[in-house]
Amino acid sequence: MNTNAEMLEKLQNLQSKPQIRILAMESSCDETAAAIIENGRKILSSVIFSQADTHALYGGVVPEIASRAHVDACDRVIDQALKEAGMALSDLDALAVTYGPGLVGALLTGVNCMKGLSFTSRLPLIPVNHIEGHVSANFLTTPDLEPPFLCLIVSGGHSHIVRVNDYADYTLLGQTVDDAAGEAFDKAARVLGLNYPGGPLLSRLAESGNDTYLELPKPHPAGRYDFSFSGLKTAFLNACHKMDQKGETLPRADLAASFEKAVVDTLSEKALLAMQESGLSTLCLAGGVSANRRLREEMTRLSQKHGFQLCMPELWLCTDNAAMIGSAAYYRLRKGELADLTLNANPALALKM
Ligand code: KG4
Ligand code: ZN
């Protein structure tokens, strides 16, 4: 077993090493991914195996199927990440793994796989929060990005506005009081007869729609930078069901455009407010919903109008991947944070403030 003394010595050696290469693994939902990242910024390889087609048969992620598919894929994605980078395990400095939040069985697969690899390779293991990974995707896309900055995190399970004070150091300014933005997109998509994952499909449908077709309520939760999507979602579902009951054909593109506009307006207004009151000059977007075309365009327009820098991950880095986990891991390593073999998955892990 890797002893604490052995790990402490390795940590001390790593902290003075100029080039740190981390093999990271991500398996919190339905992507099995591995990547090798140098110094938190440079992608040496990245492999993503998506299970989306399998889950689409059921209209959403089936946790047990996801866990089994991760078990099948994890060795393969690691081998491929090493091959793509032209590296062997002996060329690596550390391992990293997402340990929460996410689906417990899916997380456990990655955690156990990397604990096993850490045990046999004697490489230190860095535990990473998935949400922190999404924030760090920006370090991969914008090489000169340095904290402090503000970050709008919008994924399938989270909608947060955080102040990134320093690497791996956050202050939560606001969050959703009910559903996450991605969750709302997926539910609205389902009512429009779109398959999983609904967000990107709804967005595509919205491109040919009239966004003034349906006016949706704009909720105002008590917290200045908080969001609420549940009222908006319910109003949307009710409008669709009413049309259905009357036997009317749903104007699907118009409905999609109206819904997308309502969500994007809510997100962008709160992000702008937080930005203006923060005194900071940079806003980053993060999480699956930050791949949304309309959100990216609206935030670009606002950044130009109000004169702040906007950073957005490349599209493939918005949704789940292991490269972002390898980036976040580097900054946790610099803080001396390592896991031992008692590391467990934590499906409800909060972003450490
Ligand atoms: O960050 P992510 O890949 O996984 C989580 O950590 O949850 O986010 C997935 C979410 C899903 O709800 C998906 O529908 C949404 O991001 N999403 C989008 C788009 N691409 C992904 N929502 C709207 N427009 C998109 N283009
Ligand atoms: Zn995610």
mmCIF file of C-alpha atoms and ligand atoms in Angstrom:
data_model
loop_
_atom_site.group_PDB
_atom_site.id
_atom_site.type_symbol
_atom_site.label_atom_id
_atom_site.label_comp_id
_atom_site.label_asym_id
_atom_site.label_seq_id
_atom_site.Cartn_x
_atom_site.Cartn_y
_atom_site.Cartn_z
ATOM 1 C CA MET A 1 0.000 0.000 0.000
ATOM 2 C CA ASN A 2 1.188 3.564 -0.723
ATOM 3 C CA THR A 3 2.268 4.951 2.628
ATOM 4 C CA ASN A 4 1.592 8.498 3.720
ATOM 5 C CA ALA A 5 5.336 9.079 4.119
ATOM 6 C CA GLU A 6 5.962 7.881 0.572
ATOM 7 C CA MET A 7 3.224 10.188 -0.777
ATOM 8 C CA LEU A 8 4.510 13.155 1.220
ATOM 9 C CA GLU A 9 7.966 12.691 -0.262
ATOM 10 C CA LYS A 10 6.483 12.452 -3.769
ATOM 11 C CA LEU A 11 4.438 15.591 -3.164
ATOM 12 C CA GLN A 12 7.528 17.540 -2.091
ATOM 13 C CA ASN A 13 9.404 16.406 -5.223
ATOM 14 C CA LEU A 14 6.476 17.341 -7.471
ATOM 15 C CA GLN A 15 6.072 20.789 -5.997
ATOM 16 C CA SER A 16 9.550 21.746 -7.170
ATOM 17 C CA LYS A 17 9.268 20.050 -10.580
ATOM 18 C CA PRO A 18 8.811 22.437 -13.549
ATOM 19 C CA GLN A 19 6.795 20.050 -15.728
ATOM 20 C CA ILE A 20 3.918 18.128 -14.198
ATOM 21 C CA ARG A 21 2.003 15.640 -16.317
ATOM 22 C CA ILE A 22 -1.265 14.366 -14.938
ATOM 23 C CA LEU A 23 -3.424 11.546 -16.267
ATOM 24 C CA ALA A 24 -7.020 12.419 -15.390
ATOM 25 C CA MET A 25 -10.190 10.375 -15.496
ATOM 26 C CA GLU A 26 -13.816 11.540 -15.623
ATOM 27 C CA SER A 27 -16.832 9.248 -15.187
ATOM 28 C CA SER A 28 -19.427 11.265 -13.229
ATOM 29 C CA CYS A 29 -22.321 10.840 -15.685
ATOM 30 C CA ASP A 30 -22.394 9.276 -19.151
ATOM 31 C CA GLU A 31 -18.979 10.131 -20.572
ATOM 32 C CA THR A 32 -15.978 7.915 -19.848
ATOM 33 C CA ALA A 33 -12.999 10.146 -20.458
ATOM 34 C CA ALA A 34 -9.232 10.202 -19.922
ATOM 35 C CA ALA A 35 -6.728 12.949 -20.691
ATOM 36 C CA ILE A 36 -3.104 13.862 -20.055
ATOM 37 C CA ILE A 37 -2.528 17.502 -19.125
ATOM 38 C CA GLU A 38 0.759 19.344 -18.631
ATOM 39 C CA ASN A 39 0.988 22.065 -15.988
ATOM 40 C CA GLY A 40 -2.791 22.552 -15.929
ATOM 41 C CA ARG A 41 -2.803 24.261 -19.318
ATOM 42 C CA LYS A 42 -1.596 22.029 -22.137
ATOM 43 C CA ILE A 43 -3.605 19.093 -23.491
ATOM 44 C CA LEU A 44 -1.228 16.267 -24.455
ATOM 45 C CA SER A 45 -4.120 13.909 -25.196
ATOM 46 C CA SER A 46 -7.850 13.655 -24.588
ATOM 47 C CA VAL A 47 -10.208 10.742 -25.163
ATOM 48 C CA ILE A 48 -13.966 10.870 -24.605
ATOM 49 C CA PHE A 49 -16.197 7.847 -24.936
ATOM 50 C CA SER A 50 -19.809 9.048 -24.918
ATOM 51 C CA GLN A 51 -22.603 6.681 -23.909
ATOM 52 C CA ALA A 52 -25.269 9.122 -25.159
ATOM 53 C CA ASP A 53 -26.522 6.815 -27.946
ATOM 54 C CA THR A 54 -27.155 4.002 -25.442
ATOM 55 C CA HIS A 55 -29.050 6.252 -23.012
ATOM 56 C CA ALA A 56 -31.025 7.884 -25.855
ATOM 57 C CA LEU A 57 -32.880 4.567 -26.210
ATOM 58 C CA TYR A 58 -34.348 5.228 -22.738
ATOM 59 C CA GLY A 59 -34.828 9.016 -23.029
ATOM 60 C CA GLY A 60 -32.230 9.816 -20.332
ATOM 61 C CA VAL A 61 -29.243 8.480 -18.412
ATOM 62 C CA VAL A 62 -29.925 5.091 -16.795
ATOM 63 C CA PRO A 63 -27.489 5.015 -13.839
ATOM 64 C CA GLU A 64 -26.908 1.246 -13.758
ATOM 65 C CA ILE A 65 -26.241 1.129 -17.503
ATOM 66 C CA ALA A 66 -23.870 4.098 -17.137
ATOM 67 C CA SER A 67 -21.853 2.348 -14.391
ATOM 68 C CA ARG A 68 -21.492 -0.834 -16.426
ATOM 69 C CA ALA A 69 -20.500 1.080 -19.557
ATOM 70 C CA HIS A 70 -17.832 2.959 -17.536
ATOM 71 C CA VAL A 71 -16.424 -0.369 -16.297
ATOM 72 C CA ASP A 72 -16.178 -1.553 -19.908
ATOM 73 C CA ALA A 73 -14.584 1.648 -21.194
ATOM 74 C CA CYS A 74 -12.242 2.905 -18.477
ATOM 75 C CA ASP A 75 -9.171 0.780 -19.337
ATOM 76 C CA ARG A 76 -9.652 1.521 -23.005
ATOM 77 C CA VAL A 77 -9.805 5.319 -22.653
ATOM 78 C CA ILE A 78 -6.716 5.322 -20.397
ATOM 79 C CA ASP A 79 -4.727 3.184 -22.854
ATOM 80 C CA GLN A 80 -5.794 5.425 -25.707
ATOM 81 C CA ALA A 81 -4.911 8.638 -23.822
ATOM 82 C CA LEU A 82 -1.406 7.268 -23.150
ATOM 83 C CA LYS A 83 -1.038 6.159 -26.770
ATOM 84 C CA GLU A 84 -2.194 9.513 -28.183
ATOM 85 C CA ALA A 85 0.317 11.346 -25.996
ATOM 86 C CA GLY A 86 3.037 8.831 -26.894
ATOM 87 C CA MET A 87 3.623 8.213 -23.195
ATOM 88 C CA ALA A 88 3.899 5.342 -20.733
ATOM 89 C CA LEU A 89 2.748 5.365 -17.105
ATOM 90 C CA SER A 90 6.378 5.981 -16.120
ATOM 91 C CA ASP A 91 6.277 9.363 -17.941
ATOM 92 C CA LEU A 92 3.493 10.603 -15.656
ATOM 93 C CA ASP A 93 3.802 12.555 -12.408
ATOM 94 C CA ALA A 94 0.333 12.043 -10.954
ATOM 95 C CA LEU A 95 -3.175 10.698 -11.489
ATOM 96 C CA ALA A 96 -6.464 12.542 -10.989
ATOM 97 C CA VAL A 97 -10.076 11.506 -10.781
ATOM 98 C CA THR A 98 -13.510 13.121 -10.443
ATOM 99 C CA TYR A 99 -14.966 11.989 -7.095
ATOM 100 C CA GLY A 100 -18.186 14.065 -7.139
ATOM 101 C CA PRO A 101 -20.764 15.389 -7.700
ATOM 102 C CA GLY A 102 -22.508 12.961 -10.055
ATOM 103 C CA LEU A 103 -24.075 9.502 -10.206
ATOM 104 C CA VAL A 104 -22.656 7.415 -7.389
ATOM 105 C CA GLY A 105 -22.136 4.205 -9.368
ATOM 106 C CA ALA A 106 -20.589 6.078 -12.280
ATOM 107 C CA LEU A 107 -18.242 8.014 -9.977
ATOM 108 C CA LEU A 108 -17.244 4.850 -8.109
ATOM 109 C CA THR A 109 -16.108 3.225 -11.334
ATOM 110 C CA GLY A 110 -13.632 6.024 -12.057
ATOM 111 C CA VAL A 111 -12.531 6.364 -8.428
ATOM 112 C CA ASN A 112 -11.843 2.636 -8.065
ATOM 113 C CA CYS A 113 -10.112 2.438 -11.417
ATOM 114 C CA MET A 114 -7.737 5.294 -10.517
ATOM 115 C CA LYS A 115 -7.175 4.064 -6.963
ATOM 116 C CA GLY A 116 -6.128 0.713 -8.476
ATOM 117 C CA LEU A 117 -3.811 2.444 -10.923
ATOM 118 C CA SER A 118 -2.347 4.614 -8.150
ATOM 119 C CA PHE A 119 -1.731 1.519 -6.019
ATOM 120 C CA THR A 120 0.069 -0.386 -8.757
ATOM 121 C CA SER A 121 1.935 2.528 -10.381
ATOM 122 C CA ARG A 122 2.702 4.291 -7.049
ATOM 123 C CA LEU A 123 1.664 7.564 -8.662
ATOM 124 C CA PRO A 124 -0.034 10.036 -6.288
ATOM 125 C CA LEU A 125 -3.777 10.497 -6.798
ATOM 126 C CA ILE A 126 -5.505 13.915 -6.831
ATOM 127 C CA PRO A 127 -9.257 14.050 -6.075
ATOM 128 C CA VAL A 128 -11.160 16.580 -8.226
ATOM 129 C CA ASN A 129 -14.574 18.200 -7.921
ATOM 130 C CA HIS A 130 -16.414 17.942 -11.254
ATOM 131 C CA ILE A 131 -17.745 21.526 -11.061
ATOM 132 C CA GLU A 132 -14.248 22.854 -10.405
ATOM 133 C CA GLY A 133 -13.240 20.904 -13.514
ATOM 134 C CA HIS A 134 -15.814 22.800 -15.580
ATOM 135 C CA VAL A 135 -14.401 26.132 -14.344
ATOM 136 C CA SER A 136 -10.860 24.962 -15.199
ATOM 137 C CA ALA A 137 -11.831 24.211 -18.815
ATOM 138 C CA ASN A 138 -11.260 27.949 -19.261
ATOM 139 C CA PHE A 139 -7.550 27.577 -18.357
ATOM 140 C CA LEU A 140 -7.202 25.204 -21.301
ATOM 141 C CA THR A 141 -8.873 27.539 -23.795
ATOM 142 C CA THR A 142 -7.462 30.876 -22.582
ATOM 143 C CA PRO A 143 -3.759 30.305 -21.807
ATOM 144 C CA ASP A 144 -3.205 33.696 -20.111
ATOM 145 C CA LEU A 145 -6.334 33.546 -17.914
ATOM 146 C CA GLU A 146 -5.494 34.212 -14.257
ATOM 147 C CA PRO A 147 -7.798 34.621 -11.244
ATOM 148 C CA PRO A 148 -9.553 36.620 -9.977
ATOM 149 C CA PHE A 149 -12.527 36.369 -12.337
ATOM 150 C CA LEU A 150 -16.224 35.683 -12.210
ATOM 151 C CA CYS A 151 -17.631 32.393 -13.540
ATOM 152 C CA LEU A 152 -21.136 31.503 -14.657
ATOM 153 C CA ILE A 153 -21.366 27.714 -14.245
ATOM 154 C CA VAL A 154 -24.322 26.179 -16.075
ATOM 155 C CA SER A 155 -24.495 22.396 -16.360
ATOM 156 C CA GLY A 156 -27.071 19.622 -16.172
ATOM 157 C CA GLY A 157 -27.042 19.687 -12.375
ATOM 158 C CA HIS A 158 -25.717 23.154 -11.418
ATOM 159 C CA SER A 159 -26.315 26.848 -12.078
ATOM 160 C CA HIS A 160 -23.887 28.944 -10.053
ATOM 161 C CA ILE A 161 -22.268 32.345 -10.200
ATOM 162 C CA VAL A 162 -18.932 32.133 -8.386
ATOM 163 C CA ARG A 163 -16.072 34.513 -7.787
ATOM 164 C CA VAL A 164 -12.835 32.662 -8.518
ATOM 165 C CA ASN A 165 -10.584 34.434 -6.003
ATOM 166 C CA ASP A 166 -7.525 32.364 -6.782
ATOM 167 C CA TYR A 167 -6.729 28.900 -8.149
ATOM 168 C CA ALA A 168 -8.954 26.425 -6.283
ATOM 169 C CA ASP A 169 -10.444 29.223 -4.153
ATOM 170 C CA TYR A 170 -14.050 30.316 -4.688
ATOM 171 C CA THR A 171 -16.818 32.471 -3.239
ATOM 172 C CA LEU A 172 -20.363 31.485 -4.164
ATOM 173 C CA LEU A 173 -22.330 34.594 -5.158
ATOM 174 C CA GLY A 174 -25.540 33.009 -6.415
ATOM 175 C CA GLN A 175 -27.128 29.751 -7.502
ATOM 176 C CA THR A 176 -30.363 28.246 -8.689
ATOM 177 C CA VAL A 177 -32.985 27.885 -5.978
ATOM 178 C CA ASP A 178 -34.621 24.962 -7.826
ATOM 179 C CA ASP A 179 -33.765 23.372 -11.206
ATOM 180 C CA ALA A 180 -30.444 23.741 -13.009
ATOM 181 C CA ALA A 181 -30.443 25.428 -16.423
ATOM 182 C CA GLY A 182 -29.457 22.203 -18.222
ATOM 183 C CA GLU A 183 -32.168 20.254 -16.419
ATOM 184 C CA ALA A 184 -34.761 22.826 -17.583
ATOM 185 C CA PHE A 185 -33.466 22.577 -21.173
ATOM 186 C CA ASP A 186 -33.707 18.781 -21.057
ATOM 187 C CA LYS A 187 -37.269 18.771 -19.659
ATOM 188 C CA ALA A 188 -38.514 21.356 -22.180
ATOM 189 C CA ALA A 189 -36.864 19.343 -24.962
ATOM 190 C CA ARG A 190 -38.661 16.211 -23.868
ATOM 191 C CA VAL A 191 -42.081 17.910 -24.130
ATOM 192 C CA LEU A 192 -41.147 18.963 -27.649
ATOM 193 C CA GLY A 193 -40.536 15.295 -28.472
ATOM 194 C CA LEU A 194 -36.754 15.644 -28.618
ATOM 195 C CA ASN A 195 -34.529 12.827 -27.467
ATOM 196 C CA TYR A 196 -31.695 12.829 -24.923
ATOM 197 C CA PRO A 197 -29.578 14.920 -24.578
ATOM 198 C CA GLY A 198 -32.266 17.533 -25.131
ATOM 199 C CA GLY A 199 -30.397 20.830 -24.670
ATOM 200 C CA PRO A 200 -28.395 20.856 -27.911
ATOM 201 C CA LEU A 201 -31.361 19.483 -29.925
ATOM 202 C CA LEU A 202 -33.721 22.160 -28.554
ATOM 203 C CA SER A 203 -31.147 24.805 -29.400
ATOM 204 C CA ARG A 204 -30.906 23.563 -32.990
ATOM 205 C CA LEU A 205 -34.699 23.550 -33.325
ATOM 206 C CA ALA A 206 -34.854 27.086 -31.904
ATOM 207 C CA GLU A 207 -32.706 28.429 -34.752
ATOM 208 C CA SER A 208 -35.690 28.514 -37.123
ATOM 209 C CA GLY A 209 -38.227 29.680 -34.516
ATOM 210 C CA ASN A 210 -39.809 32.962 -33.463
ATOM 211 C CA ASP A 211 -38.609 33.745 -29.924
ATOM 212 C CA THR A 212 -41.516 36.130 -29.217
ATOM 213 C CA TYR A 213 -44.135 33.418 -29.763
ATOM 214 C CA LEU A 214 -44.620 32.591 -26.079
ATOM 215 C CA GLU A 215 -43.953 34.945 -23.207
ATOM 216 C CA LEU A 216 -42.617 33.103 -20.179
ATOM 217 C CA PRO A 217 -42.461 34.385 -16.588
ATOM 218 C CA LYS A 218 -39.221 35.893 -15.302
ATOM 219 C CA PRO A 219 -38.809 34.708 -11.735
ATOM 220 C CA HIS A 220 -37.115 36.897 -9.134
ATOM 221 C CA PRO A 221 -35.715 34.787 -6.292
ATOM 222 C CA ALA A 222 -34.697 36.594 -3.103
ATOM 223 C CA GLY A 223 -30.916 36.289 -3.608
ATOM 224 C CA ARG A 224 -29.561 39.068 -5.817
ATOM 225 C CA TYR A 225 -27.590 36.664 -8.033
ATOM 226 C CA ASP A 226 -29.821 33.596 -7.638
ATOM 227 C CA PHE A 227 -31.729 31.885 -10.444
ATOM 228 C CA SER A 228 -35.007 30.013 -10.601
ATOM 229 C CA PHE A 229 -36.036 27.903 -13.576
ATOM 230 C CA SER A 230 -38.863 25.845 -12.139
ATOM 231 C CA GLY A 231 -41.663 28.423 -12.703
ATOM 232 C CA LEU A 232 -40.477 29.106 -16.228
ATOM 233 C CA LYS A 233 -40.299 25.368 -16.951
ATOM 234 C CA THR A 234 -43.798 24.708 -15.527
ATOM 235 C CA ALA A 235 -45.313 27.600 -17.520
ATOM 236 C CA PHE A 236 -43.706 26.167 -20.655
ATOM 237 C CA LEU A 237 -44.921 22.621 -19.985
ATOM 238 C CA ASN A 238 -48.461 23.887 -19.234
ATOM 239 C CA ALA A 239 -48.596 25.906 -22.469
ATOM 240 C CA CYS A 240 -47.516 22.830 -24.469
ATOM 241 C CA HIS A 241 -49.968 20.504 -22.707
ATOM 242 C CA LYS A 242 -52.864 22.932 -23.270
ATOM 243 C CA MET A 243 -52.152 23.041 -27.007
ATOM 244 C CA ASP A 244 -51.892 19.249 -27.036
ATOM 245 C CA GLN A 245 -55.254 18.870 -25.273
ATOM 246 C CA LYS A 246 -56.909 21.183 -27.794
ATOM 247 C CA GLY A 247 -55.507 18.993 -30.561
ATOM 248 C CA GLU A 248 -53.358 21.848 -31.902
ATOM 249 C CA THR A 249 -50.076 21.106 -33.654
ATOM 250 C CA LEU A 250 -47.252 22.437 -31.513
ATOM 251 C CA PRO A 251 -45.250 25.195 -33.227
ATOM 252 C CA ARG A 252 -42.144 23.391 -31.975
ATOM 253 C CA ALA A 253 -39.499 25.725 -33.355
ATOM 254 C CA ASP A 254 -41.296 28.834 -31.985
ATOM 255 C CA LEU A 255 -41.728 27.179 -28.590
ATOM 256 C CA ALA A 256 -38.067 26.127 -28.509
ATOM 257 C CA ALA A 257 -36.917 29.649 -29.438
ATOM 258 C CA SER A 258 -39.171 31.251 -26.782
ATOM 259 C CA PHE A 259 -37.911 28.859 -24.122
ATOM 260 C CA GLU A 260 -34.258 29.299 -25.045
ATOM 261 C CA LYS A 261 -34.645 33.085 -25.012
ATOM 262 C CA ALA A 262 -36.210 33.013 -21.514
ATOM 263 C CA VAL A 263 -33.399 30.848 -20.069
ATOM 264 C CA VAL A 264 -30.610 32.800 -21.789
ATOM 265 C CA ASP A 265 -32.096 36.170 -20.734
ATOM 266 C CA THR A 266 -32.309 34.994 -17.110
ATOM 267 C CA LEU A 267 -28.704 33.729 -17.100
ATOM 268 C CA SER A 268 -27.226 36.689 -18.916
ATOM 269 C CA GLU A 269 -29.021 39.355 -16.867
ATOM 270 C CA LYS A 270 -27.831 37.865 -13.565
ATOM 271 C CA ALA A 271 -24.306 37.291 -14.859
ATOM 272 C CA LEU A 272 -24.130 40.901 -16.073
ATOM 273 C CA LEU A 273 -25.424 42.231 -12.756
ATOM 274 C CA ALA A 274 -22.853 40.199 -10.816
ATOM 275 C CA MET A 275 -20.140 41.292 -13.217
ATOM 276 C CA GLN A 276 -20.976 44.988 -12.905
ATOM 277 C CA GLU A 277 -21.094 44.817 -9.111
ATOM 278 C CA SER A 278 -17.953 42.677 -8.734
ATOM 279 C CA GLY A 279 -15.435 45.229 -9.925
ATOM 280 C CA LEU A 280 -13.753 42.414 -11.896
ATOM 281 C CA SER A 281 -12.813 42.644 -15.555
ATOM 282 C CA THR A 282 -13.214 39.017 -16.686
ATOM 283 C CA LEU A 283 -16.218 36.715 -16.894
ATOM 284 C CA CYS A 284 -15.885 33.018 -17.764
ATOM 285 C CA LEU A 285 -18.602 30.595 -18.794
ATOM 286 C CA ALA A 286 -18.502 26.916 -17.814
ATOM 287 C CA GLY A 287 -20.557 23.707 -18.010
ATOM 288 C CA GLY A 288 -22.603 21.984 -20.709
ATOM 289 C CA VAL A 289 -25.070 24.843 -21.221
ATOM 290 C CA SER A 290 -22.168 27.205 -21.980
ATOM 291 C CA ALA A 291 -22.030 25.391 -25.344
ATOM 292 C CA ASN A 292 -25.382 27.026 -26.124
ATOM 293 C CA ARG A 293 -25.068 29.222 -29.195
ATOM 294 C CA ARG A 294 -27.559 31.850 -28.065
ATOM 295 C CA LEU A 295 -25.967 32.182 -24.605
ATOM 296 C CA ARG A 296 -22.505 32.565 -26.150
ATOM 297 C CA GLU A 297 -23.760 35.206 -28.598
ATOM 298 C CA GLU A 298 -25.663 37.158 -25.947
ATOM 299 C CA MET A 299 -22.723 37.124 -23.517
ATOM 300 C CA THR A 300 -20.376 38.212 -26.322
ATOM 301 C CA ARG A 301 -22.723 41.124 -27.111
ATOM 302 C CA LEU A 302 -22.898 42.144 -23.435
ATOM 303 C CA SER A 303 -19.128 41.893 -22.966
ATOM 304 C CA GLN A 304 -18.566 44.208 -25.937
ATOM 305 C CA LYS A 305 -21.263 46.652 -24.800
ATOM 306 C CA HIS A 306 -20.084 46.798 -21.180
ATOM 307 C CA GLY A 307 -16.366 46.391 -21.812
ATOM 308 C CA PHE A 308 -15.366 43.244 -19.966
ATOM 309 C CA GLN A 309 -13.315 40.255 -21.113
ATOM 310 C CA LEU A 310 -15.378 37.134 -21.842
ATOM 311 C CA CYS A 311 -13.782 33.676 -21.787
ATOM 312 C CA MET A 312 -15.626 30.617 -23.010
ATOM 313 C CA PRO A 313 -14.263 27.074 -23.275
ATOM 314 C CA GLU A 314 -14.077 25.612 -26.775
ATOM 315 C CA LEU A 315 -17.339 23.794 -27.477
ATOM 316 C CA TRP A 316 -15.979 20.307 -26.783
ATOM 317 C CA LEU A 317 -14.545 21.492 -23.453
ATOM 318 C CA CYS A 318 -17.943 22.831 -22.265
ATOM 319 C CA THR A 319 -19.470 19.384 -21.879
ATOM 320 C CA ASP A 320 -17.959 16.576 -19.807
ATOM 321 C CA ASN A 321 -14.348 15.658 -20.528
ATOM 322 C CA ALA A 322 -11.238 14.627 -18.595
ATOM 323 C CA ALA A 323 -8.971 17.444 -19.824
ATOM 324 C CA MET A 324 -10.728 19.902 -17.505
ATOM 325 C CA ILE A 325 -10.234 17.467 -14.596
ATOM 326 C CA GLY A 326 -6.503 17.296 -15.331
ATOM 327 C CA SER A 327 -6.310 21.093 -15.312
ATOM 328 C CA ALA A 328 -8.149 21.459 -11.984
ATOM 329 C CA ALA A 329 -5.998 18.654 -10.520
ATOM 330 C CA TYR A 330 -2.777 20.570 -11.229
ATOM 331 C CA TYR A 331 -3.910 23.513 -9.082
ATOM 332 C CA ARG A 332 -5.070 21.198 -6.262
ATOM 333 C CA LEU A 333 -1.677 19.455 -6.412
ATOM 334 C CA ARG A 334 0.033 22.836 -6.035
ATOM 335 C CA LYS A 335 -1.965 23.233 -2.825
ATOM 336 C CA GLY A 336 -0.690 19.842 -1.659
ATOM 337 C CA GLU A 337 -4.024 18.050 -1.915
ATOM 338 C CA LEU A 338 -3.740 14.313 -2.470
ATOM 339 C CA ALA A 339 -6.070 11.398 -1.823
ATOM 340 C CA ASP A 340 -5.142 8.112 -0.230
ATOM 341 C CA LEU A 341 -6.748 4.770 -0.932
ATOM 342 C CA THR A 342 -9.701 5.540 1.357
ATOM 343 C CA LEU A 343 -11.008 8.033 -1.250
ATOM 344 C CA ASN A 344 -14.722 7.484 -1.844
ATOM 345 C CA ALA A 345 -17.212 8.863 -4.377
ATOM 346 C CA ASN A 346 -19.379 11.705 -3.078
ATOM 347 C CA PRO A 347 -22.445 12.153 -5.314
ATOM 348 C CA ALA A 348 -23.493 15.390 -3.558
ATOM 349 C CA LEU A 349 -20.026 16.948 -3.291
ATOM 350 C CA ALA A 350 -20.247 20.748 -3.082
ATOM 351 C CA LEU A 351 -17.727 23.126 -4.589
ATOM 352 C CA LYS A 352 -15.171 23.719 -1.834
ATOM 353 C CA MET A 353 -15.246 27.431 -0.963
HETATM 354 O O1 KG4 B 1 -21.731 19.883 -17.986
HETATM 355 P P1 KG4 B 1 -22.518 18.805 -18.611
HETATM 356 O O2 KG4 B 1 -21.955 18.133 -19.840
HETATM 357 O O3 KG4 B 1 -22.842 17.692 -17.578
HETATM 358 C C1 KG4 B 1 -23.133 17.975 -16.245
HETATM 359 O O4 KG4 B 1 -22.160 18.144 -15.460
HETATM 360 O O5 KG4 B 1 -24.324 18.073 -15.941
HETATM 361 O O6 KG4 B 1 -23.931 19.443 -18.964
HETATM 362 C C2 KG4 B 1 -24.944 18.710 -19.576
HETATM 363 C C3 KG4 B 1 -26.114 19.625 -19.795
HETATM 364 C C4 KG4 B 1 -27.328 18.897 -20.312
HETATM 365 O O7 KG4 B 1 -28.446 19.327 -19.580
HETATM 366 C C5 KG4 B 1 -27.390 19.339 -21.764
HETATM 367 O O8 KG4 B 1 -28.698 19.330 -22.293
HETATM 368 C C6 KG4 B 1 -26.843 20.741 -21.662
HETATM 369 O O9 KG4 B 1 -25.777 20.644 -20.758
HETATM 370 N N1 KG4 B 1 -26.347 21.247 -22.965
HETATM 371 C C7 KG4 B 1 -26.926 22.259 -23.637
HETATM 372 C C8 KG4 B 1 -26.190 22.407 -24.838
HETATM 373 N N2 KG4 B 1 -25.202 21.481 -24.844
HETATM 374 C C9 KG4 B 1 -25.311 20.777 -23.681
HETATM 375 N N3 KG4 B 1 -27.986 23.030 -23.325
HETATM 376 C C10 KG4 B 1 -28.329 23.969 -24.205
HETATM 377 N N4 KG4 B 1 -27.683 24.174 -25.393
HETATM 378 C C11 KG4 B 1 -26.627 23.419 -25.741
HETATM 379 N N5 KG4 B 1 -26.000 23.635 -26.908
HETATM 380 ZN ZN ZN B 2 -20.440 18.259 -16.218
#
